[in-house]
């Protein structure tokens, strides 16, 4: 079976000619089987967003090959959902119409996309806020709308760039729970989840990849062998969880301290 | 919103506004919880009364009466020379015009078909100049804002052309386009073009780059990005420019008519002034101002319709205080 993602010997240099080039990503290799939930952690500026941008087809690698489902990535794809670190909602669209945006771009008819958007509204507990503009929503609600917008197109690869970074601890726990439910019921979707928060990475993911400080290389790659479905608010106090988090923390600590 | 800012306060007083609600204090406190049923919507007549703001209206009317009185009594023509410096010169009776004369003239021209022919000419010139100039300004601004390379090549030319005092072109345009409406339309087009093009181009760069990344990652075509990201993102500055353009297009055509023309309100105004028909001149100036206000009001209505989300953005902030 082909992998969802194959990143082979990929390097990326910013600002090639002229002003001093920056090596952002240095010869990384990541293979992700279909249906896997991978978290990437690493110090700020180590190239996590850059890796997602390459997978989303926004920037080509300087060297190496980036493949999805066995095919070289050569531009944005309808099967990839990319959620940026900032919620980046259109201020002139209501919550509902923000969620519909991807479907609209894909040319899905109005009735179908409305139905899909309503479905996500209730899955993410946004009922009653369909017609609110982003400025009228709380931070957590905006983040939920951005998740819904990313998933409305039914992507088979979910690229999530610090999706919950701006949320307070309690809200984050709720939204994490909603997110993991959505993924668990989605079947074969693969997730690459970038985060600063190691606890979040271990709670949610099947596998945690630690990147080194710039230039970004793979420092460690650890399978998290915790059963699913996970009840994340309880799992936080589980000994196996704590042990896994501690093990990865030792790797990460060298990079950030 | 401050109450002094009447222009932006008005739209929030329309009937869809439900943010103006208050709780009656006596109820709902016993259980220690806020009782949502104690929220009472302000009755419609109270909201209308608040929107009208009677004291302000009285002051305005008072001021208007005072101005008309000072004018009609010819007090303002007396002149005023503080410390021997002739700040306001005394006006000789031949050059004086008062509101009652203007009013008589307006009653006269109401069924004067030559006046309406002139009115139609000026209206046509201004509308055409406005539509062509702002249309071209919008398209060019959008393209230059989006294609930075082209903008770089063209920028010195545009900066120079914009630096030209456009009215200086009027005599040449009359030679080129003739004494009829085409030369006035051309002048208005040039003036309006820059009023729209410059802010639109700047606004394109100001659109949130994250929105562009989101649309790109969803596979949006260039056209879809214009439609879903760029155009909605620049509507605010665009409408500001259009309001200004609507007034400047009238200014441009009146000026063009002053120079040479066969018909039009500007031409008529110049004729009346040259023949000391001061009351008539004042009436014509008032009619031109009225025309500009109507233009402005139509654009304001469109603006409220298209920028409803900005209105709610402001409301959202007020409510969250
Ligand atoms: N467009 C760009 N031009 C030049 N350099 C860039 C560009 N984008 C990123 N970089 C550089 O590449 C490196 C990696 O950036 P990237 O945004 O991928 O980091 P990150 O791991 O996502 O960091 P953070 O956790 O802070 O979001 C950084 O050192 C940054 O300075
Ligand atoms: Mg980043």
CSV table of N, CA, C and O in Angstrom, one decimal, chain A residues 53 56 58 76-78 80 82 84 86-93 101-102 104-107 133 135-136 149-150 153, chain B residues 207-208 210-211 213-221 224 227-230 232-234 308-309 312-317:
chain,number,residue,atom,x,y,z
A,53,UNK,N,3.9,23.7,4.4
A,53,UNK,CA,3.8,24.4,3.2
A,53,UNK,C,4.2,23.6,2.0
A,53,UNK,O,3.6,23.7,0.9
A,56,UNK,N,1.5,21.1,1.4
A,56,UNK,CA,0.2,21.7,0.8
A,56,UNK,C,0.4,22.2,-0.6
A,56,UNK,O,-0.5,22.7,-1.2
A,58,UNK,N,2.4,24.6,-1.6
A,58,UNK,CA,2.6,26.1,-1.7
A,58,UNK,C,4.0,26.4,-2.0
A,58,UNK,O,4.2,27.4,-2.7
A,76,UNK,N,-1.2,22.9,-5.0
A,76,UNK,CA,-2.3,22.6,-4.0
A,76,UNK,C,-3.2,21.5,-4.5
A,76,UNK,O,-3.4,21.3,-5.8
A,77,UNK,N,-3.8,20.7,-3.6
A,77,UNK,CA,-4.7,19.6,-4.0
A,77,UNK,C,-6.0,19.7,-3.2
A,77,UNK,O,-6.0,20.2,-2.1
A,78,UNK,N,-7.0,19.2,-3.9
A,78,UNK,CA,-8.3,19.3,-3.2
A,78,UNK,C,-8.5,18.3,-2.1
A,78,UNK,O,-9.4,18.3,-1.3
A,80,UNK,N,-6.3,17.9,0.3
A,80,UNK,CA,-5.5,18.3,1.4
A,80,UNK,C,-6.2,19.5,2.1
A,80,UNK,O,-6.6,20.4,1.5
A,82,UNK,N,-5.6,22.4,4.9
A,82,UNK,CA,-4.5,23.0,5.6
A,82,UNK,C,-5.1,24.1,6.5
A,82,UNK,O,-5.7,25.0,6.1
A,84,UNK,N,-4.1,27.0,9.0
A,84,UNK,CA,-2.9,27.9,9.4
A,84,UNK,C,-2.9,28.1,10.9
A,84,UNK,O,-3.9,27.9,11.6
A,86,UNK,N,-2.8,31.0,12.5
A,86,UNK,CA,-3.8,32.0,12.8
A,86,UNK,C,-5.1,31.5,12.1
A,86,UNK,O,-5.1,31.0,11.0
A,87,UNK,N,-6.3,31.8,12.7
A,87,UNK,CA,-7.5,31.2,12.2
A,87,UNK,C,-7.8,31.7,10.7
A,87,UNK,O,-8.4,31.0,10.0
A,88,UNK,N,-7.3,32.9,10.4
A,88,UNK,CA,-7.5,33.4,9.0
A,88,UNK,C,-8.8,33.2,8.4
A,88,UNK,O,-9.0,32.8,7.3
A,89,UNK,N,-9.9,33.7,9.2
A,89,UNK,CA,-11.2,33.6,8.7
A,89,UNK,C,-11.5,34.9,7.8
A,89,UNK,O,-10.9,35.9,8.1
A,90,UNK,N,-12.4,34.8,6.9
A,90,UNK,CA,-12.7,36.0,6.1
A,90,UNK,C,-13.7,36.8,7.0
A,90,UNK,O,-14.8,36.3,7.3
A,91,UNK,N,-13.3,38.0,7.3
A,91,UNK,CA,-14.1,38.8,8.3
A,91,UNK,C,-15.5,39.1,7.7
A,91,UNK,O,-16.4,39.4,8.4
A,92,UNK,N,-15.6,39.1,6.3
A,92,UNK,CA,-16.9,39.5,5.7
A,92,UNK,C,-17.8,38.3,5.5
A,92,UNK,O,-18.9,38.4,5.0
A,93,UNK,N,-17.4,37.1,5.9
A,93,UNK,CA,-18.2,35.9,5.8
A,93,UNK,C,-18.7,35.5,7.2
A,93,UNK,O,-18.0,35.5,8.1
A,101,UNK,N,-16.3,27.9,2.4
A,101,UNK,CA,-15.4,28.5,1.4
A,101,UNK,C,-14.7,27.5,0.5
A,101,UNK,O,-14.7,27.7,-0.7
A,102,UNK,N,-14.1,26.5,1.1
A,102,UNK,CA,-13.4,25.5,0.3
A,102,UNK,C,-14.3,24.8,-0.7
A,102,UNK,O,-14.0,24.6,-1.9
A,104,UNK,N,-17.0,26.0,-2.0
A,104,UNK,CA,-17.4,27.0,-3.0
A,104,UNK,C,-16.2,27.0,-4.0
A,104,UNK,O,-16.5,27.0,-5.2
A,105,UNK,N,-15.0,27.0,-3.6
A,105,UNK,CA,-13.9,27.1,-4.5
A,105,UNK,C,-13.9,25.8,-5.4
A,105,UNK,O,-13.5,25.8,-6.5
A,106,UNK,N,-14.3,24.7,-4.8
A,106,UNK,CA,-14.3,23.4,-5.5
A,106,UNK,C,-15.5,23.3,-6.4
A,106,UNK,O,-15.7,22.3,-7.1
A,107,UNK,N,-16.4,24.3,-6.4
A,107,UNK,CA,-17.5,24.3,-7.3
A,107,UNK,C,-18.7,23.4,-6.8
A,107,UNK,O,-19.5,23.0,-7.6
A,133,UNK,N,-20.6,36.9,12.4
A,133,UNK,CA,-19.3,37.2,11.7
A,133,UNK,C,-18.1,36.9,12.7
A,133,UNK,O,-18.3,36.9,13.9
A,135,UNK,N,-15.8,38.5,13.9
A,135,UNK,CA,-15.6,39.5,15.0
A,135,UNK,C,-16.6,39.3,16.2
A,135,UNK,O,-16.4,39.9,17.2
A,136,UNK,N,-17.7,38.6,15.9
A,136,UNK,CA,-18.6,38.4,17.0
A,136,UNK,C,-18.4,37.1,17.7
A,136,UNK,O,-19.2,36.7,18.6
A,149,UNK,N,-13.8,24.7,8.5
A,149,UNK,CA,-13.5,25.1,7.1
A,149,UNK,C,-12.5,24.1,6.5
A,149,UNK,O,-12.6,23.7,5.3
A,150,UNK,N,-11.5,23.7,7.3
A,150,UNK,CA,-10.5,22.8,6.8
A,150,UNK,C,-11.0,21.4,6.5
A,150,UNK,O,-10.6,20.8,5.5
A,153,UNK,N,-14.1,20.1,3.2
A,153,UNK,CA,-13.8,19.5,1.9
A,153,UNK,C,-13.5,18.1,1.9
A,153,UNK,O,-13.1,17.5,0.9
B,207,UNK,N,-4.6,43.5,1.9
B,207,UNK,CA,-5.5,42.3,2.2
B,207,UNK,C,-4.7,41.3,2.9
B,207,UNK,O,-3.5,41.0,2.6
B,208,UNK,N,-5.3,40.8,4.0
B,208,UNK,CA,-4.6,39.8,4.8
B,208,UNK,C,-4.0,38.6,4.0
B,208,UNK,O,-4.7,37.9,3.4
B,210,UNK,N,-2.8,35.9,4.9
B,210,UNK,CA,-3.2,34.6,5.3
B,210,UNK,C,-4.4,34.1,4.5
B,210,UNK,O,-4.6,32.9,4.2
B,211,UNK,N,-5.3,35.1,4.2
B,211,UNK,CA,-6.5,34.7,3.5
B,211,UNK,C,-6.1,34.2,2.1
B,211,UNK,O,-6.7,33.3,1.5
B,213,UNK,N,-3.3,32.7,1.4
B,213,UNK,CA,-2.7,31.4,1.6
B,213,UNK,C,-3.8,30.3,1.7
B,213,UNK,O,-3.7,29.3,1.1
B,214,UNK,N,-4.8,30.7,2.5
B,214,UNK,CA,-5.9,29.7,2.7
B,214,UNK,C,-6.5,29.4,1.3
B,214,UNK,O,-6.7,28.2,1.0
B,215,UNK,N,-6.8,30.4,0.6
B,215,UNK,CA,-7.5,30.2,-0.7
B,215,UNK,C,-6.6,29.4,-1.7
B,215,UNK,O,-7.0,28.5,-2.3
B,216,UNK,N,-5.3,29.8,-1.7
B,216,UNK,CA,-4.4,29.0,-2.6
B,216,UNK,C,-4.3,27.6,-2.2
B,216,UNK,O,-4.4,26.7,-3.0
B,217,UNK,N,-4.3,27.3,-0.9
B,217,UNK,CA,-4.1,25.9,-0.4
B,217,UNK,C,-5.4,25.1,-0.8
B,217,UNK,O,-5.4,23.9,-0.9
B,218,UNK,N,-6.5,25.8,-0.9
B,218,UNK,CA,-7.8,25.2,-1.3
B,218,UNK,C,-7.8,25.0,-2.8
B,218,UNK,O,-8.8,24.5,-3.3
B,219,UNK,N,-6.8,25.4,-3.5
B,219,UNK,CA,-6.8,25.3,-5.0
B,219,UNK,C,-7.5,26.4,-5.7
B,219,UNK,O,-7.9,26.1,-6.9
B,220,UNK,N,-7.7,27.5,-5.1
B,220,UNK,CA,-8.4,28.6,-5.8
B,220,UNK,C,-7.6,29.1,-7.0
B,220,UNK,O,-6.4,29.2,-7.0
B,221,UNK,N,-8.4,29.4,-8.1
B,221,UNK,CA,-7.8,30.0,-9.3
B,221,UNK,C,-7.5,31.5,-9.0
B,221,UNK,O,-8.1,32.0,-8.0
B,224,UNK,N,-10.8,33.2,-8.8
B,224,UNK,CA,-11.5,32.9,-7.5
B,224,UNK,C,-10.9,33.7,-6.4
B,224,UNK,O,-11.6,34.2,-5.5
B,227,UNK,N,-12.2,37.1,-6.6
B,227,UNK,CA,-13.6,37.1,-6.2
B,227,UNK,C,-13.8,36.9,-4.7
B,227,UNK,O,-14.7,37.6,-4.1
B,228,UNK,N,-13.1,36.0,-4.1
B,228,UNK,CA,-13.4,35.7,-2.7
B,228,UNK,C,-12.5,36.3,-1.7
B,228,UNK,O,-12.9,36.4,-0.5
B,229,UNK,N,-11.4,36.8,-2.1
B,229,UNK,CA,-10.4,37.4,-1.2
B,229,UNK,C,-10.2,38.9,-1.4
B,229,UNK,O,-10.4,39.7,-0.6
B,230,UNK,N,-9.7,39.2,-2.7
B,230,UNK,CA,-9.2,40.5,-2.9
B,230,UNK,C,-10.4,41.5,-2.9
B,230,UNK,O,-10.4,42.5,-2.2
B,232,UNK,N,-13.7,41.5,-1.9
B,232,UNK,CA,-14.3,41.8,-0.6
B,232,UNK,C,-13.3,42.5,0.4
B,232,UNK,O,-13.8,43.4,1.1
B,233,UNK,N,-12.0,42.2,0.2
B,233,UNK,CA,-11.1,42.8,1.1
B,233,UNK,C,-10.8,44.3,0.9
B,233,UNK,O,-10.4,45.0,1.8
B,234,UNK,N,-11.1,44.8,-0.3
B,234,UNK,CA,-10.8,46.2,-0.6
B,234,UNK,C,-12.1,47.0,-0.7
B,234,UNK,O,-12.0,48.2,-1.0
B,308,UNK,N,-22.0,45.4,5.4
B,308,UNK,CA,-22.7,45.1,6.6
B,308,UNK,C,-21.9,44.5,7.7
B,308,UNK,O,-22.0,44.7,8.9
B,309,UNK,N,-20.9,43.6,7.3
B,309,UNK,CA,-20.1,42.9,8.3
B,309,UNK,C,-19.2,43.9,9.1
B,309,UNK,O,-18.9,43.7,10.2
B,312,UNK,N,-21.3,45.3,11.8
B,312,UNK,CA,-21.4,44.3,12.9
B,312,UNK,C,-20.1,44.2,13.7
B,312,UNK,O,-20.1,44.0,14.9
B,313,UNK,N,-19.0,44.4,13.0
B,313,UNK,CA,-17.7,44.4,13.7
B,313,UNK,C,-17.7,45.5,14.7
B,313,UNK,O,-17.3,45.2,15.9
B,314,UNK,N,-18.1,46.7,14.3
B,314,UNK,CA,-18.2,47.8,15.3
B,314,UNK,C,-19.1,47.5,16.4
B,314,UNK,O,-18.8,47.7,17.6
B,315,UNK,N,-20.3,46.9,16.1
B,315,UNK,CA,-21.3,46.6,17.1
B,315,UNK,C,-20.8,45.5,18.0
B,315,UNK,O,-20.9,45.6,19.2
B,316,UNK,N,-20.1,44.5,17.5
B,316,UNK,CA,-19.6,43.4,18.3
B,316,UNK,C,-18.7,44.0,19.4
B,316,UNK,O,-18.7,43.6,20.5
B,317,UNK,N,-17.8,44.9,19.0
B,317,UNK,CA,-16.9,45.5,20.0
B,317,UNK,C,-17.7,46.3,21.1
B,317,UNK,O,-17.3,46.1,22.2
